[in-house]
Short mmCIF file of C-alpha atoms in Angstrom, two decimals:
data_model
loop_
_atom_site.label_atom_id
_atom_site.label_comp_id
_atom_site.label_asym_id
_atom_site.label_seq_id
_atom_site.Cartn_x
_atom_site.Cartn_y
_atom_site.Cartn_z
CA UNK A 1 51.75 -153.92 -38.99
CA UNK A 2 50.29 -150.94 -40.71
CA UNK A 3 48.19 -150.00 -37.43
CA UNK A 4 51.29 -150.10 -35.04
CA UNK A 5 53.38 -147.76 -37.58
CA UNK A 6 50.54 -145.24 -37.27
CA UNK A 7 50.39 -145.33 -33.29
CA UNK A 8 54.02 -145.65 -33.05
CA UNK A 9 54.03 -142.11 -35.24
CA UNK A 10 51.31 -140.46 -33.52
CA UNK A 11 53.59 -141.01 -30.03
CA UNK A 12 56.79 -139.72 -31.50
CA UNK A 13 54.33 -136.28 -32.77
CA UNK A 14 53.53 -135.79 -29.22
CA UNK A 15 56.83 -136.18 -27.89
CA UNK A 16 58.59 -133.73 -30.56
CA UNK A 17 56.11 -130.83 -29.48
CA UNK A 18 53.79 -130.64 -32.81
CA UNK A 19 50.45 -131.65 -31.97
CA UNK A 20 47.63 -131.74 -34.45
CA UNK A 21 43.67 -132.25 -33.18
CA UNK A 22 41.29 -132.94 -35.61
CA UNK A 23 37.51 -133.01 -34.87
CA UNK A 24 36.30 -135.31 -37.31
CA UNK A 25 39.33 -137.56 -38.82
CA UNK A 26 40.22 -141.19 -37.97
CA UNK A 27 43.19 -140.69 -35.36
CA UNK A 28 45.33 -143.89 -34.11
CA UNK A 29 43.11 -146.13 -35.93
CA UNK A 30 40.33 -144.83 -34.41
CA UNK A 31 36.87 -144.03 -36.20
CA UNK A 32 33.76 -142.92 -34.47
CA UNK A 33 30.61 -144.13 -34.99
CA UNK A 34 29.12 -140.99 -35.19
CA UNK A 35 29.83 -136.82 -35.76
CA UNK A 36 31.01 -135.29 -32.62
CA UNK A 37 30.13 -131.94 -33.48
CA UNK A 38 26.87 -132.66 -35.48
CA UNK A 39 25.61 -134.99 -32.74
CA UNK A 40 26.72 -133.56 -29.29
CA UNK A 41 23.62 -134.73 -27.63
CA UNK A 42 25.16 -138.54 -28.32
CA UNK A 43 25.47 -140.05 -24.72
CA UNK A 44 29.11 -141.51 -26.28
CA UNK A 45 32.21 -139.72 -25.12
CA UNK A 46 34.53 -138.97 -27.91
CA UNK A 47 38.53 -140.72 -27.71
CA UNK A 48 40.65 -138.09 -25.62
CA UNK A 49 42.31 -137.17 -29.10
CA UNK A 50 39.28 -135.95 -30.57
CA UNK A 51 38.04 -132.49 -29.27
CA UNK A 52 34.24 -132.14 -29.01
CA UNK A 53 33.98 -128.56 -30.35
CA UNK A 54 30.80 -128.34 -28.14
CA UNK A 55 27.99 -130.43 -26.76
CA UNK A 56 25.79 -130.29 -23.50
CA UNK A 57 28.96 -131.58 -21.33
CA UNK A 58 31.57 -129.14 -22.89
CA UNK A 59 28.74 -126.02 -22.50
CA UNK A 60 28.81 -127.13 -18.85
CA UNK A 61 32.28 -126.91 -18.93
CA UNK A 62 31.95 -122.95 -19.78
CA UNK A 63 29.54 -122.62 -17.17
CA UNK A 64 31.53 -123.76 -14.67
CA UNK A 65 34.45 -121.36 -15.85
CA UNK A 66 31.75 -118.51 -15.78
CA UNK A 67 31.17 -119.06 -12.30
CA UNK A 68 34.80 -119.12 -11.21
CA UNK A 69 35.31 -116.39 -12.83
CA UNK A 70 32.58 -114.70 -10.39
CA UNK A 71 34.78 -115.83 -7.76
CA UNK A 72 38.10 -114.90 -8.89
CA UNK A 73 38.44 -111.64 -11.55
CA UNK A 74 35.23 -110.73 -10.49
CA UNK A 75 36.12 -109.92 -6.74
CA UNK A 76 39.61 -108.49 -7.89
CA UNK A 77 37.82 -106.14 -10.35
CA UNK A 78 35.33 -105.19 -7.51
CA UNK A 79 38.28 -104.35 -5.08
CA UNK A 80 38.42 -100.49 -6.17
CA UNK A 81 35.10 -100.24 -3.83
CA UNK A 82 36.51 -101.54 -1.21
CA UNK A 83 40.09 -99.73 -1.81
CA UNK A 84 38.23 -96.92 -1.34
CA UNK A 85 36.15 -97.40 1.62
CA UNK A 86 39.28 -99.14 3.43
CA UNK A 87 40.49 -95.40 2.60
CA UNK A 88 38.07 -92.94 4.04
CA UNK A 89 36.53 -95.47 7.32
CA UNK A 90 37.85 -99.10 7.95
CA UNK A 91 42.06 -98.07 7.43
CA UNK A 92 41.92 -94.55 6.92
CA UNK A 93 44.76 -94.59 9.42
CA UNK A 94 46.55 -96.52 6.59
CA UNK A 95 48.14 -94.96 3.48
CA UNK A 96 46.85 -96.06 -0.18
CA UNK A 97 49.58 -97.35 -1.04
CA UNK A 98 49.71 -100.14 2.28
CA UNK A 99 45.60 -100.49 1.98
CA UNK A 100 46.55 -101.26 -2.20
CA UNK A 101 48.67 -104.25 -1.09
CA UNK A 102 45.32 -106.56 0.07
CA UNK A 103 44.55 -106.12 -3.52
CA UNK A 104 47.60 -106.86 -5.10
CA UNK A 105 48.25 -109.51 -2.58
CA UNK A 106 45.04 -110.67 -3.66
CA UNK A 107 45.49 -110.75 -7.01
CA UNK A 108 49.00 -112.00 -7.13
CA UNK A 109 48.55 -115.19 -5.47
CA UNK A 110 45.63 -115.88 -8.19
CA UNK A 111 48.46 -115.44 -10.47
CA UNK A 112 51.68 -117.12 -8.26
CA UNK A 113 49.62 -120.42 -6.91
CA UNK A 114 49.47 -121.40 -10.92
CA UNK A 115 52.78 -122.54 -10.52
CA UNK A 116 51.67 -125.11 -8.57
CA UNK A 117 47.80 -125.29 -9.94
CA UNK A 118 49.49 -126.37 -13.36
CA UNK A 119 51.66 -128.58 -12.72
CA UNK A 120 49.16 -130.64 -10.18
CA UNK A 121 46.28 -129.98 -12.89
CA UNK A 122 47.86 -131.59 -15.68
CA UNK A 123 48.48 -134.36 -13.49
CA UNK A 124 44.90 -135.38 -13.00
CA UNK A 125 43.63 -132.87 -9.88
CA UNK A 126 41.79 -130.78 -10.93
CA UNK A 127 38.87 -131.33 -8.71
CA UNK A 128 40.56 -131.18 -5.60
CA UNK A 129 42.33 -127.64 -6.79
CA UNK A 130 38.76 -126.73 -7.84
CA UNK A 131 36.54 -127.30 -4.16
CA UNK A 132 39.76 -126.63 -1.88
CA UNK A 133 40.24 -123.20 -3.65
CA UNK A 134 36.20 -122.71 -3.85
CA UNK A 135 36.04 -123.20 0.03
CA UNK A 136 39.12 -120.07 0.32
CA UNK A 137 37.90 -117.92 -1.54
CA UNK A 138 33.93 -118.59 0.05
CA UNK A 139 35.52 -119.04 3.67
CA UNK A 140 37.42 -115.54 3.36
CA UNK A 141 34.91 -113.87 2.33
CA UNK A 142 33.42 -114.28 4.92
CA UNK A 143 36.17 -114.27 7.29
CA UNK A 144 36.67 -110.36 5.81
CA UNK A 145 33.34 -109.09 6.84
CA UNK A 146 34.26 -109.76 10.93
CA UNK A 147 37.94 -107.86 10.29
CA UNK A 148 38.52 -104.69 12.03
CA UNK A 149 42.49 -104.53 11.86
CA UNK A 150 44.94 -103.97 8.79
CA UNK A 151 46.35 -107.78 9.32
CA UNK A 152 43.32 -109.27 9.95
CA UNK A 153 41.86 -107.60 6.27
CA UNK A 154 45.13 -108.68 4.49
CA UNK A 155 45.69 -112.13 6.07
CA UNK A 156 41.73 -112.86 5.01
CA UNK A 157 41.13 -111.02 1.79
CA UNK A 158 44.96 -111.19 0.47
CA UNK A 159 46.23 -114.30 1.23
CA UNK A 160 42.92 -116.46 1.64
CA UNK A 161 41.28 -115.55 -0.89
CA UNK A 162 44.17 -115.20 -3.31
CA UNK A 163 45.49 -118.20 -2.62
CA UNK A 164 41.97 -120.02 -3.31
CA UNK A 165 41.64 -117.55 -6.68
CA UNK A 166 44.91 -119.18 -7.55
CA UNK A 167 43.79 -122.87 -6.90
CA UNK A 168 40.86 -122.53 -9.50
CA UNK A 169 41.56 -119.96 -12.22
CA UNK A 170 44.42 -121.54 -13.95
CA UNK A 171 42.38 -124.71 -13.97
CA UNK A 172 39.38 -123.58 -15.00
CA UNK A 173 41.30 -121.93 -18.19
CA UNK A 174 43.23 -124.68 -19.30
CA UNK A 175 39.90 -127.09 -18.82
CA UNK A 176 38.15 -125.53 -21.71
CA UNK A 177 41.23 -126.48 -24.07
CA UNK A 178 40.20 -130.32 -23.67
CA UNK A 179 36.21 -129.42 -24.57
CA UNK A 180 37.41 -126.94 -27.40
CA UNK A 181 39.55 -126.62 -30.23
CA UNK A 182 38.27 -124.48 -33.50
CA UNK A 183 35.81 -122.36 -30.66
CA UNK A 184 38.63 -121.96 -27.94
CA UNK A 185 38.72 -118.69 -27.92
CA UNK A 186 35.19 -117.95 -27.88
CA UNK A 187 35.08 -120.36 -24.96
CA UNK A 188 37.32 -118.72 -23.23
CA UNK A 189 35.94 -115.28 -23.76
CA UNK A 190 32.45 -116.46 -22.67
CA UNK A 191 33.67 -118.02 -19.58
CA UNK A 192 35.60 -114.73 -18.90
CA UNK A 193 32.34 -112.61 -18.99
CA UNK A 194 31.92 -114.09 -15.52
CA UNK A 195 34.31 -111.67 -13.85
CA UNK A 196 33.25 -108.13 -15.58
CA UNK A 197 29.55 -109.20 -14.93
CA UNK A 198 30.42 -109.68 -11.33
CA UNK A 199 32.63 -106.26 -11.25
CA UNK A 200 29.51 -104.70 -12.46
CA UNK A 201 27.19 -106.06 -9.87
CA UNK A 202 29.52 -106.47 -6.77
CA UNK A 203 30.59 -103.03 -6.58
CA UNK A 204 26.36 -101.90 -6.67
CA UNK A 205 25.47 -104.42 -3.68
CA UNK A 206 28.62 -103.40 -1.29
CA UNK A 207 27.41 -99.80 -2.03
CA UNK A 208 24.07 -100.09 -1.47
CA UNK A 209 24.34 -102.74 1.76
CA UNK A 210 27.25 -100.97 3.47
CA UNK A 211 24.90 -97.57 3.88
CA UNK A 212 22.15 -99.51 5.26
CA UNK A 213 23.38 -102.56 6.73
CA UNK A 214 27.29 -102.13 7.35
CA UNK A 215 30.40 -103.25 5.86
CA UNK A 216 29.93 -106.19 7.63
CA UNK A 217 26.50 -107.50 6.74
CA UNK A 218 27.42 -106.28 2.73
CA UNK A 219 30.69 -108.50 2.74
CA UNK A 220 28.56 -111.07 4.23
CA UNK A 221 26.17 -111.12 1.42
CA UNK A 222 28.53 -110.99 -1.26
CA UNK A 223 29.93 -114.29 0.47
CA UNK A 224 26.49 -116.02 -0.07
CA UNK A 225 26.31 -114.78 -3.66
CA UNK A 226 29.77 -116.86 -3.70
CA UNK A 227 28.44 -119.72 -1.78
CA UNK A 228 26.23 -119.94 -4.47
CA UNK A 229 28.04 -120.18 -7.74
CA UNK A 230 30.98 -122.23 -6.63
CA UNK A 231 27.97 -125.24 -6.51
CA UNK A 232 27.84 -125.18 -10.62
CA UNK A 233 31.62 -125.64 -11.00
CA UNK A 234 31.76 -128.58 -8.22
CA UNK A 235 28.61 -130.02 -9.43
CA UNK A 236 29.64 -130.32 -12.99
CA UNK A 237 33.16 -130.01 -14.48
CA UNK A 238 35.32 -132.29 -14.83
CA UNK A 239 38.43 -133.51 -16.79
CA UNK A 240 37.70 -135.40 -20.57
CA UNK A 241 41.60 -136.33 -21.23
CA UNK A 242 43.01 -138.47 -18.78
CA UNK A 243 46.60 -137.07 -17.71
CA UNK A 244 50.03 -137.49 -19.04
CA UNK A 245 51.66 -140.29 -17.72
CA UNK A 246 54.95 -138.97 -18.41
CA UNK A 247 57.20 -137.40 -15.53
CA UNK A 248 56.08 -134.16 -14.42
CA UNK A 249 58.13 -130.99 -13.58
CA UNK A 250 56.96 -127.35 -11.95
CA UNK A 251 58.61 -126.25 -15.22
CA UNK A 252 59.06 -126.93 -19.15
CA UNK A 253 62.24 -126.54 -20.08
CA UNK A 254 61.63 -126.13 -23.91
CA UNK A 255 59.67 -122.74 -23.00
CA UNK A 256 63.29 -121.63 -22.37
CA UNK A 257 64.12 -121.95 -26.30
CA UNK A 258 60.71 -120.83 -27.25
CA UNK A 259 60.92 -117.39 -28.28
CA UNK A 260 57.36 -116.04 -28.81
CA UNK A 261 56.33 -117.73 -25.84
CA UNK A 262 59.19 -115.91 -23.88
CA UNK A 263 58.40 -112.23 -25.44
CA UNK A 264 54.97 -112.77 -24.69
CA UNK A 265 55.76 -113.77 -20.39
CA UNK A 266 57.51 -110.76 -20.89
CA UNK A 267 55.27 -108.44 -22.18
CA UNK A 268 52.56 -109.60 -19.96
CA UNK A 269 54.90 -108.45 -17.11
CA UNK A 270 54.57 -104.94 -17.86
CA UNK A 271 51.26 -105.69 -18.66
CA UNK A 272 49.78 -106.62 -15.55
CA UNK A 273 52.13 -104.61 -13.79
CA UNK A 274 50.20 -101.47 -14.51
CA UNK A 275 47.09 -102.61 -16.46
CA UNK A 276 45.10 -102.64 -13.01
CA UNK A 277 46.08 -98.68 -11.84
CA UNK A 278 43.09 -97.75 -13.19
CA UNK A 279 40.86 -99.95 -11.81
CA UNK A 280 42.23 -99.78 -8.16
CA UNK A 281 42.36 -95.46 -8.38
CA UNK A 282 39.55 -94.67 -10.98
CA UNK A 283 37.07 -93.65 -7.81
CA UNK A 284 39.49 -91.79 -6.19
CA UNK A 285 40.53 -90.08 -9.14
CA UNK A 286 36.94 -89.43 -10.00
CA UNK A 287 36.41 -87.31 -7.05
CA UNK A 288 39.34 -85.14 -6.70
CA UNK A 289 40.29 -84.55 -10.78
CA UNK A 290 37.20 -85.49 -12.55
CA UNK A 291 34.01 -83.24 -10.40
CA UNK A 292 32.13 -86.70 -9.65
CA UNK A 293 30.33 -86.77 -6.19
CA UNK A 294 30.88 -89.59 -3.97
CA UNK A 295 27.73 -90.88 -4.22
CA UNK A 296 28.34 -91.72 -8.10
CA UNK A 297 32.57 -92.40 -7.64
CA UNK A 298 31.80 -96.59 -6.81
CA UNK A 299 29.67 -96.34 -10.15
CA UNK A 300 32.60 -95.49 -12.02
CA UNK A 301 34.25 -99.45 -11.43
CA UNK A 302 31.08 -100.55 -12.40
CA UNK A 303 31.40 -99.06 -15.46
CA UNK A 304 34.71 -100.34 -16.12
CA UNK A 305 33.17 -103.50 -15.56
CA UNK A 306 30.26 -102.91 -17.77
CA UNK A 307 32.75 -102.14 -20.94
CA UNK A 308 34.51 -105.26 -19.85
CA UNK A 309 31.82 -107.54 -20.88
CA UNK A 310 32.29 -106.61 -24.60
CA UNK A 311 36.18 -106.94 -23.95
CA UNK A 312 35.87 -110.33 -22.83
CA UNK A 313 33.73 -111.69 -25.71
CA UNK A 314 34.21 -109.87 -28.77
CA UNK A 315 37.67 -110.03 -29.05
CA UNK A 316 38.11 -113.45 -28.24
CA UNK A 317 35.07 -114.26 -30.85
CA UNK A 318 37.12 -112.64 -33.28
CA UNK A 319 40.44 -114.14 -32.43
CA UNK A 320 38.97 -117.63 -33.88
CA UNK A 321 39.14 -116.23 -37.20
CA UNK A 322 42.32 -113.80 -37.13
CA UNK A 323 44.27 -115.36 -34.28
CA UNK A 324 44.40 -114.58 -30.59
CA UNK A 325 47.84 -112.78 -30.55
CA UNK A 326 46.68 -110.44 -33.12
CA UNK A 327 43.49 -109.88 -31.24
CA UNK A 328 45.85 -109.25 -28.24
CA UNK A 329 47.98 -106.84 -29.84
CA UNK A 330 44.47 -104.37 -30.95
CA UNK A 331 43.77 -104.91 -27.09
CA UNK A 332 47.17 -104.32 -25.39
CA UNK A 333 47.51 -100.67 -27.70
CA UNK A 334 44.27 -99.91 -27.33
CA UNK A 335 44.83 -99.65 -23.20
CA UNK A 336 47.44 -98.01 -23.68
CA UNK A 337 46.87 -95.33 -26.00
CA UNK A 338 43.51 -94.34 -22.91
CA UNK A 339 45.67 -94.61 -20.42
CA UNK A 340 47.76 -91.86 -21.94
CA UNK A 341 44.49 -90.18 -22.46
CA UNK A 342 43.05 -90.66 -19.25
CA UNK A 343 45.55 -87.54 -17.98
CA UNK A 344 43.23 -85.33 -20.36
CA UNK A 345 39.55 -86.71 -18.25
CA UNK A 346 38.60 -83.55 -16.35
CA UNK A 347 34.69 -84.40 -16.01
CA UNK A 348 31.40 -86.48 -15.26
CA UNK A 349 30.98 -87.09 -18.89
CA UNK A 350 35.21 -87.86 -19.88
CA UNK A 351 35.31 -90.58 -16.65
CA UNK A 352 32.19 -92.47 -17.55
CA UNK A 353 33.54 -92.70 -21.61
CA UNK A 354 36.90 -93.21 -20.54
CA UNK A 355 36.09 -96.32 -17.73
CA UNK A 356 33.73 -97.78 -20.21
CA UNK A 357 36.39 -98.16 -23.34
CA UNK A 358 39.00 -99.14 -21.15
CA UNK A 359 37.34 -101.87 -19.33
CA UNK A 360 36.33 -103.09 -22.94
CA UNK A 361 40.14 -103.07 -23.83
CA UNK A 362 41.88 -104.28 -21.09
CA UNK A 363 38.93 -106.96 -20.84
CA UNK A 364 40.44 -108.38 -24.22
CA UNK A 365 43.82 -108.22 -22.75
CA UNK A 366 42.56 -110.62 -20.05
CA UNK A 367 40.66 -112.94 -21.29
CA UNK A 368 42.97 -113.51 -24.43
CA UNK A 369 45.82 -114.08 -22.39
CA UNK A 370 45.12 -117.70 -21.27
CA UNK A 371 44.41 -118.14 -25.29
CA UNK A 372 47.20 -117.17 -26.66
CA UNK A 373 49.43 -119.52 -24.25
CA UNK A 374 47.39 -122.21 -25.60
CA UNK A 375 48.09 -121.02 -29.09
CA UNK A 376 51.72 -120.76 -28.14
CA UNK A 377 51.95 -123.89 -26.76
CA UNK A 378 53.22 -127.08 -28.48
CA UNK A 379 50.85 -129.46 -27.25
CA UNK A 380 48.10 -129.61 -24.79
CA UNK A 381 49.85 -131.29 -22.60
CA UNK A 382 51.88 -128.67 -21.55
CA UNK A 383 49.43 -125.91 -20.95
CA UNK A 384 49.09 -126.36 -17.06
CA UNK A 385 52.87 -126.03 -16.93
CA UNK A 386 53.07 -123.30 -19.23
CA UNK A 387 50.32 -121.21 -17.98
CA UNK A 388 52.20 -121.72 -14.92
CA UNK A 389 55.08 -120.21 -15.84
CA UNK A 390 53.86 -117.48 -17.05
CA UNK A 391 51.40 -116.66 -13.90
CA UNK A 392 55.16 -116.40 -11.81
CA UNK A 393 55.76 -113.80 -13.79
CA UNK A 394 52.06 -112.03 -13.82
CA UNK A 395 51.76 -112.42 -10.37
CA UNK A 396 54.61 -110.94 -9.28
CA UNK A 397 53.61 -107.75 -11.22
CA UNK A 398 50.18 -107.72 -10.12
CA UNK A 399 52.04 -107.91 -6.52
CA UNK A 400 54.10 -104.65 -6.59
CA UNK A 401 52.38 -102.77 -9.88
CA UNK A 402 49.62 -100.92 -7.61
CA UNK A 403 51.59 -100.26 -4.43
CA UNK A 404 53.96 -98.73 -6.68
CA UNK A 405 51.44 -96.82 -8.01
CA UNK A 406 50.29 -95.62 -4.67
CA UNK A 407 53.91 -94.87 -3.50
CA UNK A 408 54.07 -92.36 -6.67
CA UNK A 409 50.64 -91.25 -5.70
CA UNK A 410 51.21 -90.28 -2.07
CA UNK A 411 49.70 -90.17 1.12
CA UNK A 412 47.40 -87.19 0.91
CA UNK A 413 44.30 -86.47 -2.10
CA UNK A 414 44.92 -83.03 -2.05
CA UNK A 415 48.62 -83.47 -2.77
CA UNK A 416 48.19 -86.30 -4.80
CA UNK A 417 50.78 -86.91 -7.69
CA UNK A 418 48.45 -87.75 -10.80
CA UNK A 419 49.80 -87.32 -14.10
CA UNK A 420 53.20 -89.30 -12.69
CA UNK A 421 50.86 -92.10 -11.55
CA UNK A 422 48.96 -92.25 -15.29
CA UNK A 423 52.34 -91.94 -16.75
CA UNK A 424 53.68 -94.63 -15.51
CA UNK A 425 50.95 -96.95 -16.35
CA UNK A 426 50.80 -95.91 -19.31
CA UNK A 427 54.45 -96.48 -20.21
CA UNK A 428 54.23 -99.97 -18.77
CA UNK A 429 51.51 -100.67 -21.21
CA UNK A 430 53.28 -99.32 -24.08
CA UNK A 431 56.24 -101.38 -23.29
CA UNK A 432 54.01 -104.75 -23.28
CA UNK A 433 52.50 -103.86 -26.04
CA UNK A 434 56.18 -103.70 -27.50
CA UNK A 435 57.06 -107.33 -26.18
CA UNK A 436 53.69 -108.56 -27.88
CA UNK A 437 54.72 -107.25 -31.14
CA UNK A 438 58.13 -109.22 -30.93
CA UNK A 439 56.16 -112.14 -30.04
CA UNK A 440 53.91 -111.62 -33.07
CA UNK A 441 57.33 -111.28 -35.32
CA UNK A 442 58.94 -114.16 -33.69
CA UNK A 443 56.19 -116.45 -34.02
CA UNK A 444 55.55 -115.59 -37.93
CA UNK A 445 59.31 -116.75 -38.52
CA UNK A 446 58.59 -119.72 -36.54
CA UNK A 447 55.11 -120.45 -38.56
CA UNK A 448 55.26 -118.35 -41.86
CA UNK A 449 52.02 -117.16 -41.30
CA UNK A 450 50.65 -114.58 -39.71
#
């Protein structure tokens, strides 16, 4: 009798929201036989209410994120290469602000698909989002390198590809919160350093292989490179928590009466509304503001890239300890405040410093995002829906942020429209770094805690 009362309790915690996940307590009458975070070599699974904290299988777990990653941020990172070759050979009969619209299409539909990714994760999919989406993304890649018309570049590297990014990321996120509970953060941040180490290396090859071989042959190769990594997710991750059998809806209705969660969707509008202008027009800017040849302009994304790697982990190492909206808040003012700076970069030597700290602040931005939903969440099974949600909203600012940017830009270098551009990213930034703050006050009356 004393056994049922505890189950029957545990059910009704899940149901009101408040979930609790111990690593090492007896939970519904359940004791293991061993330490499941002093012995993760042990060939026995933990119960689906106890989270590992680590272990061979969860590592693999990160691994696999790391290489989707590669495949998702880390092509839509890389994009201000070919932004700017689509510019001055491929579409140069196109204006920035149309050519800008692959990318944003691009990265939209990694964001939009979620709504559907989420929902059709946390109902036991995963691995049939995770190879249909790896086969988009690989199959329009390579699709890209034989395109010679505007449609033909959108139709492959927008929607394609997107549509795969979408199928995997959100998935690949919300996995690690099953393997991780005390170390989710760090997780995450890990598995993030996928995409700046791919922005970093991406941008190098299609430079390099486009002079010597052609755009064609350099897309091509960059397609095998993808090939390549989406084996290690399909070959080993997979799902520890069998799904909710409960009814499943595209939506959560309590997020509706969750007011830190609802700040935060907000805030992350603005956010990714304008947090990408610099990496789709740092090249161009580099040449016609900043005195840096052409020959060194696709170096300046892979810096951005480079100071991304640091964004990605450190933050999100940190976040652990002092929570992962804080974290988010140091990250989200930190891009803004260079942004507003970036108007000041008149040089060689102001670009590289400026694309280095910004990629390491706007990295943290990114890869804390998924983190904080989890935080913000009231149980885990909710996060696929949740994350979701809150991709609707990302995506459709990813979608129009850049081409608005371009529209403010204009058509022609010489008569570009720069500090109007930088302003308005960096007021969008300042704004969601005004919605995370009421987040961060909303959720400390909820908790009393900071």
């Amino acid at each position: 009798m004393k056994e049922k009362d505890s189950t029957s309790a545990s059910d009704s915690d899940r149901t009101d929201g408040e979930i609790s996940i111990p690593n090492d307590q007896n939970i519904a009458g359940f004791k293991p036989s061993h330490n499941t975070e002093t012995d993760p070599a042990s060939n026995v699974d933990p119960p689906p209410d106890v989270v590992p904290d680590g272990g061979l299988t969860a590592w693999l777990q990160v691994l696999g994120s790391t290489a989707i990653l590669v495949n998702t941020w880390g092509l839509i990172n890389t994009f201000g290469v070919f932004q700017a070759y689509y510019e001055t050979t491929l579409l140069s009969s196109h204006p920035p602000s149309s050519i800008s619209w692959i990318g944003s299409t691009q990265a939209a539909l990694l964001f939009l698909v979620g709504v559907f990714a989420g929902p059709l994760y946390d109902a036991g999919y995963f691995r049939h989002l995770l190879i249909t989406g790896m086969f988009l993304i690989v199959f329009g890649q390579f699709m890209t390198s034989l395109c010679t018309e505007y449609w033909q570049v959108l139709l492959a590297q927008g929607f394609c590809m997107g549509s795969g990014m979408g199928m995997t990321f959100l998935p690949s996120a919300a996995i690690l919160s099953q393997y991780f509970a005390r170390h989710r953060a760090l997780a995450l941040g890990i598995a993030s350093a996928g995409s700046p180490v791919a922005g970093t290396v991406f941008p190098i090859i299609f430079s390099k292989l486009e002079k010597s071989l052609g755009f064609g042959w350099a897309t091509r190769v960059i397609a095998f490179i993808l090939l390549g990594m989406s084996v290690i997710p399909v070959a080993f991750m997979k799902t520890r928590v069998p799904p909710h059998k409960g009814k499943k809806s595209l939506v959560d209705k309590s997020l509706f009466k969750d007011g830190p969660y609802l700040s935060f969707t907000a805030g992350g509008f603005f956010a990714f509304l304008t947090l990408y202008v610099p990496f789709f027009y740092i090249t161009l800017y580099g040449t016609s503001q900043a005195s840096v040849t052409e020959s060194f302009a696709p170096y300046l994304v892979t810096l951005l890239n480079a100071g991304s790697i640091f964004g990605r982990i450190i933050p999100n190492a940190l976040a652990d300890r002092f929570g992962c909206l804080n974290l988010m808040l140091v990250c989200m003012s930190g891009s803004a405040i260079l942004v507003f700076g970036w108007l000041g970069v008149k040089n060689l030597a102001g670009s590289v410093v400026f694309v280095l700290l910004y990629g390491a602040f706007s990295g943290g931005v990114v890869s804390l995002t998924p983190s904080v939903v989890v935080e913000l969440s009231p149980d885990l099974s909710r996060v696929g829906t949740r994350m979701g949600f809150g991709f609707i909203v990302s995506g459709t600012a990813v979608l129009i942020g850049t081409p608005i940017a371009g529209a403010v830009l204009g058509g022609e270098s010489a008569n570009a429209r720069w500090v109007p551009t930088v302003l308005y990213a960096a007021c969008g930034l300042l704004i969601a770094t005004f919605l995370y703050s009421t987040a961060r006050f909303l959720q400390y009356r909820k908790k009393g805690g900071w």
